[in-house]
Protein backbone atom coordinates (compact mmCIF):
# COMPACT_ATOMS: atom_id res chain seq x y z
CA MET A 1 -7.85 92.08 -140.58
CA THR A 2 -9.43 90.48 -138.15
CA ARG A 3 -13.43 89.56 -139.73
CA ARG A 4 -16.37 91.53 -138.59
CA PRO A 5 -19.13 90.42 -136.01
CA ASP A 6 -21.95 89.51 -137.98
CA ALA A 7 -23.79 91.87 -136.57
CA LEU A 8 -21.92 94.80 -138.08
CA HIS A 9 -20.80 93.32 -141.62
CA ALA A 10 -22.72 94.82 -144.84
CA GLN A 11 -25.35 92.85 -146.47
CA ASP A 12 -23.60 92.30 -149.59
CA GLY A 13 -26.45 89.99 -151.29
CA GLY A 14 -29.59 90.70 -152.31
CA ALA A 15 -31.07 92.11 -155.71
CA PRO A 16 -31.58 95.37 -154.13
CA ALA A 17 -27.86 96.07 -153.23
CA ARG A 18 -26.52 94.35 -156.18
CA ARG A 19 -28.54 97.06 -158.21
CA LEU A 20 -26.74 100.04 -156.91
CA SER A 21 -24.47 101.26 -158.79
CA ALA A 22 -20.73 101.85 -156.95
CA ALA A 23 -21.17 105.38 -157.52
CA LYS A 24 -24.26 105.69 -155.34
CA ARG A 25 -22.69 103.44 -152.44
CA GLU A 26 -20.11 105.78 -152.81
CA ALA A 27 -21.74 108.43 -152.54
CA ILE A 28 -23.69 107.21 -149.52
CA VAL A 29 -20.62 106.24 -147.60
CA ARG A 30 -18.69 109.50 -148.67
CA GLY A 31 -21.65 111.16 -147.21
CA ALA A 32 -22.67 109.41 -144.14
CA ARG A 33 -18.63 109.98 -143.29
CA THR A 34 -19.16 113.30 -143.36
CA VAL A 35 -22.08 113.86 -141.24
CA PHE A 36 -21.21 111.69 -138.69
CA GLY A 37 -17.90 113.54 -138.43
CA ARG A 38 -20.22 116.26 -138.40
CA GLU A 39 -22.81 115.50 -135.61
CA GLY A 40 -22.08 112.45 -134.18
CA PHE A 41 -23.86 108.94 -134.40
CA PRO A 42 -26.41 109.27 -132.17
CA ARG A 43 -27.35 112.91 -133.60
CA ALA A 44 -26.89 112.25 -137.66
CA GLY A 45 -29.83 111.18 -139.24
CA ILE A 46 -30.78 109.36 -142.06
CA ASP A 47 -32.30 112.23 -143.91
CA ALA A 48 -29.22 113.94 -143.46
CA ILE A 49 -26.95 111.35 -144.50
CA ALA A 50 -29.58 111.41 -147.84
CA VAL A 51 -29.29 114.97 -148.63
CA GLU A 52 -25.16 115.09 -148.10
CA ALA A 53 -25.27 111.82 -150.68
CA GLY A 54 -27.57 113.94 -152.76
CA VAL A 55 -29.78 110.16 -152.76
CA SER A 56 -32.79 109.10 -151.53
CA THR A 57 -33.20 107.48 -147.78
CA ARG A 58 -34.64 104.81 -149.61
CA THR A 59 -31.77 104.52 -151.31
CA ILE A 60 -29.67 103.85 -148.74
CA TYR A 61 -31.87 101.79 -146.82
CA ASN A 62 -31.67 99.25 -150.35
CA HIS A 63 -27.99 98.87 -149.42
CA PHE A 64 -28.29 99.14 -145.49
CA ARG A 65 -30.31 97.41 -142.78
CA ASP A 66 -30.07 100.57 -140.47
CA LYS A 67 -28.06 103.87 -139.38
CA GLU A 68 -24.80 101.34 -137.01
CA GLN A 69 -24.82 99.13 -140.08
CA LEU A 70 -23.67 102.31 -142.20
CA PHE A 71 -21.60 103.91 -139.82
CA ALA A 72 -19.93 100.16 -139.10
CA THR A 73 -19.09 100.60 -142.54
CA VAL A 74 -17.97 103.93 -143.05
CA ILE A 75 -15.66 103.37 -139.67
CA GLU A 76 -13.98 100.14 -141.25
CA GLU A 77 -13.69 101.92 -145.13
CA SER A 78 -12.08 105.44 -143.60
CA SER A 79 -9.84 103.76 -141.44
CA ALA A 80 -8.38 100.84 -143.98
CA HIS A 81 -7.63 103.75 -146.04
CA VAL A 82 -5.94 106.25 -143.74
CA GLY A 83 -4.35 103.19 -142.06
CA ASP A 84 -3.22 101.85 -145.68
CA ALA A 85 -1.72 105.41 -146.62
CA LEU A 86 0.42 105.26 -143.24
CA THR A 87 1.85 102.13 -143.95
CA ALA A 88 2.72 103.21 -147.31
CA LEU A 89 4.28 106.17 -145.26
CA ILE A 90 6.35 103.54 -143.20
CA ASP A 91 7.34 101.74 -145.35
CA ARG A 92 8.41 104.04 -148.37
CA HIS A 93 10.67 105.91 -145.44
CA LEU A 94 11.91 102.85 -143.42
CA GLU A 95 12.61 100.37 -146.29
CA ALA A 96 16.33 99.76 -146.15
CA VAL A 97 17.22 103.10 -144.81
CA PRO A 98 20.74 103.05 -143.71
CA ALA A 99 22.05 103.96 -139.85
CA SER A 100 23.24 107.15 -141.12
CA GLY A 101 20.04 108.27 -142.55
CA LEU A 102 17.97 107.06 -139.74
CA GLU A 103 16.83 110.78 -137.95
CA SER A 104 16.29 112.62 -141.78
CA ALA A 105 13.91 109.13 -142.35
CA LEU A 106 11.88 109.43 -138.87
CA ILE A 107 11.94 113.29 -139.11
CA ALA A 108 10.58 113.22 -142.81
CA LEU A 109 8.11 110.13 -141.63
CA GLY A 110 6.63 112.64 -138.94
CA HIS A 111 5.95 115.43 -140.86
CA ASP A 112 3.76 113.28 -143.66
CA TRP A 113 2.73 111.29 -140.49
CA VAL A 114 1.03 114.74 -139.30
CA ALA A 115 0.20 115.73 -143.05
CA VAL A 116 -2.23 112.68 -143.18
CA MET A 117 -4.58 114.43 -140.69
CA THR A 118 -4.97 116.91 -142.88
CA GLU A 119 -4.96 115.55 -146.01
CA CYS A 120 -7.84 113.47 -144.46
CA ALA A 121 -9.16 115.47 -142.08
CA GLU A 122 -13.34 114.33 -142.50
CA HIS A 123 -11.69 110.39 -141.74
CA PHE A 124 -9.74 112.82 -138.52
CA ALA A 125 -13.33 114.32 -137.47
CA LEU A 126 -15.06 111.51 -137.43
CA VAL A 127 -12.50 109.54 -134.95
CA ARG A 128 -12.90 112.83 -132.79
CA GLN A 129 -16.52 111.56 -132.95
CA ILE A 130 -15.46 108.48 -132.33
CA THR A 131 -13.40 108.84 -128.92
CA ALA A 132 -16.11 111.19 -128.05
CA GLU A 133 -18.46 108.39 -127.51
CA ALA A 134 -16.40 105.79 -127.16
CA ALA A 135 -18.31 104.85 -123.63
CA HIS A 136 -21.79 104.58 -125.84
CA LEU A 137 -20.62 102.85 -128.57
CA PRO A 138 -20.43 98.92 -128.61
CA PRO A 139 -17.44 97.26 -128.10
CA ALA A 140 -17.31 95.62 -131.23
CA LEU A 141 -17.65 99.00 -133.23
CA LEU A 142 -14.52 100.30 -131.29
CA ASP A 143 -12.83 96.91 -132.04
CA LEU A 144 -13.76 97.24 -136.09
CA TRP A 145 -12.22 100.96 -136.02
CA GLN A 146 -8.90 99.64 -134.20
CA GLU A 147 -8.65 96.63 -136.43
CA SER A 148 -9.17 98.68 -139.93
CA GLY A 149 -6.52 101.22 -139.49
CA PRO A 150 -4.50 101.73 -136.54
CA ARG A 151 -3.47 98.48 -135.22
CA PRO A 152 -2.09 97.67 -139.14
CA ALA A 153 -0.64 100.86 -139.06
CA ARG A 154 1.21 100.51 -135.87
CA ALA A 155 2.39 96.50 -136.82
CA ALA A 156 4.02 97.98 -140.11
CA LEU A 157 6.04 100.35 -137.50
CA VAL A 158 6.81 97.48 -135.31
CA HIS A 159 7.94 95.21 -137.65
CA ARG A 160 10.02 98.33 -139.82
CA PHE A 161 12.18 98.80 -135.93
CA ARG A 162 12.22 95.03 -135.70
CA LEU A 163 14.13 95.13 -139.19
CA LEU A 164 16.13 98.21 -137.87
CA ALA A 165 16.92 96.77 -134.64
CA ALA A 166 18.36 93.67 -136.44
CA ALA A 167 20.06 95.35 -138.40
CA GLY A 168 22.13 96.69 -135.54
CA ALA A 169 20.70 100.74 -136.73
CA LEU A 170 18.30 100.94 -133.56
CA ASP A 171 18.88 99.73 -129.85
CA ALA A 172 15.57 97.95 -129.51
CA PRO A 173 14.75 94.70 -127.77
CA ASP A 174 11.25 95.07 -127.90
CA PRO A 175 10.25 96.89 -131.16
CA ALA A 176 6.38 97.71 -130.09
CA ARG A 177 7.37 99.86 -127.28
CA ALA A 178 10.11 101.34 -129.33
CA ALA A 179 7.04 102.28 -131.35
CA THR A 180 5.03 103.55 -128.53
CA HIS A 181 7.71 106.10 -127.74
CA PHE A 182 8.28 107.15 -131.14
CA HIS A 183 4.83 108.29 -131.51
CA LEU A 184 4.04 109.51 -128.24
CA LEU A 185 7.80 111.43 -128.73
CA ALA A 186 6.79 112.69 -132.52
CA PHE A 187 3.33 112.57 -132.79
CA ALA A 188 1.56 113.05 -129.23
CA GLU A 189 1.95 116.46 -128.29
CA ILE A 190 0.40 117.64 -131.78
CA THR A 191 -2.13 115.62 -131.98
CA ASP A 192 -3.21 116.30 -128.62
CA ARG A 193 -2.61 120.10 -129.45
CA THR A 194 -4.97 120.11 -132.70
CA HIS A 195 -7.29 117.70 -131.13
CA LEU A 196 -6.53 115.77 -134.29
CA GLY A 197 -5.92 118.18 -136.99
CA ALA A 198 -9.11 120.99 -135.88
CA THR A 199 -7.13 123.68 -134.53
CA PRO A 200 -3.81 123.14 -136.77
CA LEU A 201 -0.27 124.57 -135.17
CA PRO A 202 1.89 126.79 -137.47
CA PRO A 203 4.45 124.24 -139.57
CA ALA A 204 7.13 125.67 -137.92
CA GLU A 205 6.28 124.45 -134.73
CA ILE A 206 5.57 121.27 -136.07
CA SER A 207 8.63 120.71 -137.00
CA ALA A 208 10.23 121.77 -134.28
CA ILE A 209 7.99 119.38 -131.95
CA ILE A 210 9.14 116.74 -134.81
CA THR A 211 12.65 117.22 -134.67
CA ALA A 212 12.59 117.19 -131.03
CA GLY A 213 10.85 114.09 -130.72
CA VAL A 214 13.03 111.58 -133.07
CA HIS A 215 16.50 113.35 -131.68
CA THR A 216 14.86 112.35 -128.22
CA PHE A 217 13.57 109.00 -129.36
CA LEU A 218 17.22 108.34 -130.83
CA HIS A 219 19.21 109.38 -128.05
CA GLY A 220 17.10 106.16 -126.12
CA HIS A 221 17.21 103.94 -129.00
CA ALA A 222 20.47 104.31 -130.82
CA PRO A 223 22.77 101.49 -131.23
CA THR A 224 26.47 101.93 -128.33
CA PRO A 225 29.20 101.76 -130.48
CA THR A 226 31.43 98.71 -129.26
CA ARG A 227 34.35 100.17 -127.53
CA PRO A 228 37.40 97.82 -128.68
CA PRO A 229 39.51 97.17 -125.26
CA VAL A 230 42.62 98.99 -125.11
CA LEU A 231 45.58 96.39 -124.77
CA GLY A 232 49.22 97.28 -123.07
CA THR A 233 47.79 100.38 -120.83
CA THR A 234 50.02 100.97 -117.85
CA ARG A 235 49.60 103.08 -114.56
């Protein structure tokens, strides 16, 4: 992971921060994620975060310099958690998968990937706020978000596609481009229409979108069988 800019790095040093219990810190970050996801960064107040976390505002300021630093911590930790979950799904479904089982593995990956939006609903509420406010957020904060979760998860998918291509299970001379195609075909319609999980689609419709997307992806990236030359034919 790329090191965070110093301006956004949480202050872990100092006696007050060291004395703060892990449980209280976790409560602060969890409460802040809820409030930032509900209100967005500009409208979220430290008082509201303190109420949500069940701590005093003094306790929050003992550990975090200001609201921006708390926001950066929430983004980094929440994104890393979701990125790790997606990477684990990619590895589980695509590690050592035979070519004959690739379609079913990609469909299963698609279903599990979409399910993460429900399982991590507060994170994706936060992402919706980040996306809406992107023009007004510091570029370093947006980069921190991408480096903490989306980019590592994409890198894991690219890595698996590279291995599948090397094994002859995919026609993907550019695995990064293939990963983009897979995302657009299998997930993009679902994330767009649900607004990252805010307005869910019926399960049957989600299944149909993923299955059709994987089928189209493999139609474009399935290896072309090598046909032996036909010898001795005459006209």
